[in-house]
Amino acid sequence: MRVGFFNAGANMLNTHRIHIVMIAAVFMLVVVMPVETFHLLAWVVYHTYELLEFILDEVIHHVFETSRHTTQVIVFYLMLGMLSYGLYRLAKLLGAINNRMKTGISGWCAERNKSAISTWKPWMLDKRVRMLCGFTFGGACLALLVF
């Protein structure tokens, strides 16, 4: 039986791989062209801000028939509110990412400690002492060589 090209599991990337590819693309863009990437980002943010400000300015001016000064004050406070809400959402997102990283790192550390203990435990005391003395002697020789 022939498997079709659009088989759900065969030829399509899952979301985790898509995220990895997107992160790698952004990382490469930032590493390869940092100045141009920053310039492009600043240009997009500035023009998006100006477009949003212009649209809000015109809509409020025509709908409520206010003066230009009053319209600009209203638009300023609307955009300040939108910025505050965006920063609030960003803070919540960064808090969630921080918690996820903490649990991931603590789980990784616990796993590494368990692995180290299981590796270290079966050794006899004389082998442990010889290994520690060897590391100490090697570190002292390296320090003498460097300093």
XYZ file of N, CA and C in Angstrom:
441
model
N 0.844 -1.169 0.000
C 0.000 0.000 0.000
C 0.893 1.236 0.000
N 0.572 2.167 -0.841
C 1.374 3.381 -0.979
C 0.932 4.422 0.038
N 1.914 5.045 0.667
C 1.637 6.080 1.658
C 1.599 7.414 0.936
N 0.575 8.207 1.176
C 0.426 9.495 0.516
C 1.439 10.517 1.018
N 1.621 11.562 0.206
C 2.588 12.611 0.548
C 2.162 13.382 1.783
N 0.876 13.568 1.950
C 0.371 14.360 3.061
C -0.044 13.486 4.234
N 0.690 12.415 4.460
C 0.437 11.574 5.614
C 0.726 12.369 6.875
N -0.137 12.268 7.874
C -0.046 13.129 9.059
C 1.245 12.920 9.834
N 1.750 11.741 9.928
C 2.927 11.505 10.746
C 4.214 11.333 9.971
N 4.145 11.121 8.664
C 5.339 10.736 7.925
C 6.214 11.911 7.514
N 5.653 12.887 6.832
C 6.486 13.904 6.209
C 6.400 15.272 6.856
N 5.595 15.438 7.830
C 5.434 16.761 8.424
C 6.253 16.885 9.701
N 6.742 18.072 9.923
C 7.480 18.340 11.147
C 6.504 18.530 12.293
N 6.874 18.048 13.455
C 6.022 18.324 14.608
C 6.322 19.719 15.123
N 5.506 20.191 16.033
C 5.635 21.579 16.484
C 6.941 21.812 17.212
N 7.455 20.822 17.921
C 8.728 20.999 18.629
C 9.858 21.254 17.641
N 9.897 20.505 16.569
C 10.945 20.704 15.570
C 10.778 22.043 14.864
N 9.542 22.449 14.630
C 9.305 23.752 14.002
C 9.824 24.855 14.904
N 9.571 24.748 16.197
C 10.078 25.750 17.139
C 11.608 25.773 17.137
N 12.224 24.614 17.092
C 13.681 24.555 17.082
C 14.230 25.203 15.814
N 13.608 24.925 14.673
C 14.058 25.511 13.415
C 13.879 27.033 13.439
N 12.750 27.502 13.971
C 12.524 28.941 14.037
C 13.532 29.612 14.964
N 13.809 29.018 16.104
C 14.786 29.579 17.037
C 16.175 29.586 16.397
N 16.525 28.519 15.708
C 17.829 28.468 15.042
C 17.932 29.527 13.948
N 16.855 29.751 13.210
C 16.878 30.765 12.155
C 17.043 32.160 12.739
N 16.309 32.438 13.808
C 16.439 33.748 14.452
C 17.831 33.908 15.037
N 18.345 32.870 15.666
C 19.686 32.924 16.246
C 20.726 33.179 15.167
N 20.631 32.481 14.055
C 21.593 32.683 12.972
C 21.476 34.086 12.399
N 20.260 34.594 12.289
C 20.068 35.948 11.779
C 20.727 36.961 12.705
N 20.566 36.752 14.009
C 21.148 37.684 14.968
C 22.665 37.545 15.024
N 23.183 36.324 14.898
C 24.631 36.123 14.966
C 25.317 36.599 13.692
N 24.722 36.311 12.549
C 25.367 36.637 11.286
C 25.285 38.125 10.977
N 24.128 38.735 11.214
C 23.945 40.138 10.873
C 23.360 40.912 12.048
N 24.100 41.139 13.112
C 23.497 41.792 14.275
C 23.085 43.238 14.025
N 23.892 43.997 13.285
C 23.575 45.405 13.061
C 22.381 45.537 12.135
N 22.368 44.776 11.055
C 21.263 44.848 10.105
C 19.975 44.314 10.710
N 20.084 43.272 11.521
C 18.898 42.727 12.170
C 18.315 43.744 13.137
N 19.158 44.399 13.914
C 18.664 45.413 14.837
C 18.044 46.578 14.078
N 18.666 46.986 12.982
C 18.132 48.079 12.181
C 16.761 47.715 11.624
N 16.621 46.496 11.106
C 15.335 46.045 10.579
C 14.280 45.996 11.676
N 14.642 45.473 12.829
C 13.706 45.393 13.944
C 13.270 46.781 14.399
N 14.219 47.700 14.506
C 13.883 49.064 14.915
C 12.989 49.727 13.873
N 13.256 49.506 12.601
C 12.448 50.084 11.535
C 11.015 49.554 11.589
N 10.870 48.238 11.772
C 9.532 47.633 11.827
C 8.773 48.139 13.048
N 9.418 48.192 14.203
C 8.745 48.663 15.421
C 8.334 50.122 15.272
N 9.219 50.951 14.744
C 8.912 52.377 14.599
C 7.749 52.600 13.644
N 7.769 51.946 12.492
C 6.703 52.164 11.527
C 5.380 51.551 11.973
N 5.428 50.451 12.696
C 4.203 49.877 13.257
C 3.597 50.825 14.284
N 4.435 51.407 15.116
C 3.981 52.380 16.102
C 3.363 53.591 15.420
N 4.032 54.120 14.402
C 3.511 55.294 13.694
C 2.194 54.990 13.000
N 2.074 53.810 12.383
C 0.835 53.428 11.717
C -0.305 53.294 12.717
N -0.037 52.645 13.843
C -1.063 52.496 14.873
C -1.478 53.849 15.429
N -0.510 54.716 15.652
C -0.819 56.052 16.158
C -1.657 56.837 15.154
N -1.315 56.755 13.884
C -2.067 57.473 12.855
C -3.500 56.959 12.757
N -3.666 55.627 12.761
C -5.012 55.044 12.652
C -5.866 55.444 13.851
N -5.314 55.315 15.055
C -6.072 55.713 16.246
C -6.396 57.202 16.221
N -5.453 58.012 15.800
C -5.647 59.457 15.739
C -6.805 59.808 14.803
N -6.812 59.221 13.625
C -7.866 59.520 12.652
C -9.219 58.980 13.091
N -9.248 57.777 13.619
C -10.528 57.182 14.048
C -11.134 57.994 15.184
N -10.350 58.327 16.183
C -10.879 59.087 17.324
C -11.288 60.489 16.887
N -10.511 61.103 16.023
C -10.834 62.459 15.556
C -12.159 62.481 14.787
N -12.390 61.473 13.918
C -13.607 61.474 13.114
C -14.811 60.937 13.865
N -14.627 59.967 14.755
C -15.769 59.390 15.470
C -16.268 60.340 16.553
N -15.357 60.894 17.329
C -15.774 61.735 18.463
C -15.720 63.233 18.159
N -15.217 63.597 16.992
C -15.135 64.993 16.558
C -14.458 65.870 17.614
N -13.274 65.469 18.007
C -12.513 66.226 18.992
C -11.462 67.072 18.284
N -10.854 67.986 19.024
C -9.766 68.785 18.451
C -8.515 67.909 18.336
N -7.544 68.385 17.572
C -6.324 67.613 17.373
C -5.576 67.387 18.686
N -5.516 68.381 19.522
C -4.807 68.249 20.793
C -5.485 67.206 21.687
N -6.794 67.274 21.790
C -7.530 66.307 22.613
C -7.368 64.901 22.046
N -7.403 64.788 20.728
C -7.220 63.481 20.091
C -5.838 62.923 20.395
N -4.821 63.763 20.330
C -3.466 63.302 20.601
C -3.297 62.883 22.057
N -3.948 63.583 22.971
C -3.891 63.192 24.382
C -4.568 61.843 24.586
N -5.741 61.660 23.959
C -6.460 60.384 24.082
C -5.617 59.254 23.493
N -5.032 59.477 22.322
C -4.212 58.449 21.685
C -2.988 58.130 22.546
N -2.389 59.147 23.149
C -1.241 58.916 24.022
C -1.605 57.984 25.172
N -2.722 58.262 25.831
C -3.102 57.423 26.967
C -3.556 56.038 26.528
N -4.187 55.930 25.363
C -4.543 54.609 24.845
C -3.289 53.781 24.569
N -2.307 54.409 23.926
C -1.086 53.675 23.608
C -0.277 53.366 24.865
N -0.311 54.243 25.832
C 0.349 53.968 27.113
C -0.312 52.775 27.802
N -1.630 52.714 27.730
C -2.341 51.558 28.291
C -2.001 50.271 27.563
N -1.920 50.333 26.222
C -1.558 49.139 25.450
C -0.137 48.684 25.785
N 0.774 49.638 25.919
C 2.152 49.302 26.290
C 2.205 48.675 27.682
N 1.453 49.242 28.612
C 1.431 48.698 29.973
C 0.881 47.281 29.983
N -0.183 47.042 29.224
C -0.752 45.700 29.151
C 0.244 44.723 28.519
N 0.938 45.168 27.470
C 1.947 44.314 26.838
C 3.085 43.973 27.784
N 3.529 44.959 28.556
C 4.592 44.701 29.533
C 4.115 43.759 30.642
N 2.841 43.914 31.043
C 2.260 43.018 32.050
C 2.251 41.573 31.542
N 1.807 41.387 30.284
C 1.773 40.047 29.712
C 3.188 39.474 29.556
N 4.134 40.324 29.169
C 5.522 39.892 29.044
C 6.090 39.464 30.394
N 5.760 40.213 31.460
C 6.232 39.857 32.802
C 5.659 38.510 33.231
N 4.382 38.273 32.929
C 3.786 36.978 33.270
C 4.434 35.853 32.481
N 4.706 36.097 31.197
C 5.335 35.083 30.363
C 6.747 34.786 30.852
N 7.509 35.821 31.178
C 8.870 35.607 31.676
C 8.866 34.890 33.021
N 7.856 35.174 33.857
C 7.741 34.453 35.124
C 7.482 32.969 34.899
N 6.612 32.658 33.938
C 6.331 31.247 33.632
C 7.568 30.558 33.058
N 8.283 31.255 32.192
C 9.512 30.682 31.627
C 10.543 30.469 32.730
N 10.641 31.417 33.653
C 11.580 31.296 34.770
C 11.244 30.077 35.630
N 9.963 29.886 35.943
C 9.565 28.725 36.748
C 9.867 27.419 36.025
N 9.612 27.380 34.712
C 9.884 26.170 33.943
C 11.378 25.875 33.917
N 12.184 26.927 33.767
C 13.636 26.738 33.753
C 14.137 26.253 35.112
N 13.580 26.820 36.191
C 14.004 26.384 37.529
C 13.706 24.910 37.749
N 12.496 24.471 37.380
C 12.160 23.062 37.577
C 12.997 22.168 36.676
N 13.260 22.622 35.459
C 14.091 21.826 34.554
C 15.517 21.702 35.043
N 16.071 22.803 35.511
C 17.458 22.788 35.989
C 17.567 21.975 37.273
N 16.591 22.133 38.178
C 16.667 21.360 39.422
C 16.505 19.870 39.148
N 15.642 19.505 38.199
C 15.500 18.095 37.826
C 16.770 17.554 37.194
N 17.404 18.370 36.341
C 18.649 17.956 35.705
C 19.747 17.779 36.752
N 19.829 18.727 37.709
C 20.847 18.625 38.761
C 20.618 17.390 39.629
N 19.364 17.111 39.954
C 19.067 15.925 40.756
C 19.459 14.655 40.003
N 19.188 14.630 38.713
C 19.554 13.466 37.905
C 21.069 13.302 37.832
N 21.786 14.405 37.658
C 23.245 14.342 37.600
C 23.830 13.908 38.950
N 23.274 14.418 40.063
C 23.744 14.011 41.384
C 23.507 12.522 41.605
N 22.345 12.039 41.185
C 22.033 10.624 41.344
C 23.000 9.783 40.506
N 23.303 10.254 39.298
C 24.247 9.537 38.439
C 25.647 9.544 39.044
N 26.055 10.688 39.582
C 27.391 10.784 40.183
C 27.501 9.892 41.414
N 26.457 9.868 42.231
C 26.476 9.022 43.430
C 26.509 7.555 43.044
N 25.713 7.182 42.021
C 25.707 5.775 41.618
C 27.036 5.375 40.979
N 27.755 6.329 40.382
C 29.067 6.024 39.813
C 30.131 5.951 40.903
N 30.049 6.832 41.881
C 31.058 6.968 42.923
C 30.941 5.883 43.992
N 29.716 5.437 44.278
C 29.452 4.553 45.414
C 30.163 3.193 45.336
N 30.178 2.513 44.205
C 30.779 1.170 44.215
C 32.300 1.157 44.332
N 32.955 2.278 44.195
C 34.409 2.303 44.279
C 34.871 2.081 45.717
N 35.998 1.439 45.851
C 36.588 1.219 47.162
C 37.216 2.525 47.643
N 37.447 2.619 48.949
C 37.967 3.843 49.539
C 39.353 4.193 48.997
N 40.211 3.190 48.812
C 41.555 3.499 48.314
C 41.519 4.041 46.882
N 40.594 3.565 46.057
C 40.482 4.079 44.690
C 39.982 5.524 44.707
N 39.049 5.833 45.601
C 38.554 7.211 45.727
C 39.676 8.154 46.149
N 40.472 7.725 47.152
C 41.560 8.559 47.648
C 42.608 8.764 46.565
N 42.962 7.711 45.824
C 43.940 7.840 44.743
C 43.446 8.798 43.662
N 42.160 8.722 43.322
C 41.635 9.598 42.294
C 41.645 11.052 42.765
N 41.222 11.309 43.991
C 41.225 12.676 44.509
C 42.641 13.235 44.616
N 43.590 12.400 45.050
C 44.983 12.844 45.118
C 45.532 13.138 43.722
N 45.172 12.331 42.762
C 45.612 12.570 41.387
C 45.055 13.871 40.830
N 43.765 14.135 41.081
C 43.182 15.399 40.632
C 43.830 16.599 41.322
N 44.089 16.469 42.607
C 44.710 17.562 43.345
C 46.126 17.810 42.834
N 46.893 16.740 42.636
C 48.251 16.877 42.118
C 48.245 17.472 40.706
N 47.326 17.018 39.858
C 47.223 17.553 38.505
C 46.843 19.029 38.518
N 45.916 19.399 39.398
C 45.547 20.810 39.511
C 46.693 21.664 40.012
N 47.490 21.141 40.968
C 48.649 21.886 41.457
C 49.697 22.055 40.378
N 49.946 21.004 39.595
C 50.904 21.107 38.479
C 50.426 22.103 37.443
N 49.147 22.100 37.148
C 48.596 23.050 36.191
C 48.714 24.475 36.705
N 48.466 24.662 38.004
C 48.596 25.993 38.588
C 50.038 26.474 38.546
N 51.003 25.573 38.825
C 52.407 25.940 38.728
C 52.815 26.289 37.304
N 52.249 25.566 36.351
C 52.561 25.803 34.945
C 51.989 27.145 34.478
N 50.804 27.466 34.915
C 50.141 28.697 34.479
C 50.706 29.899 35.208
N 50.891 29.788 36.513
C 51.322 30.939 37.301
C 52.824 30.870 37.508
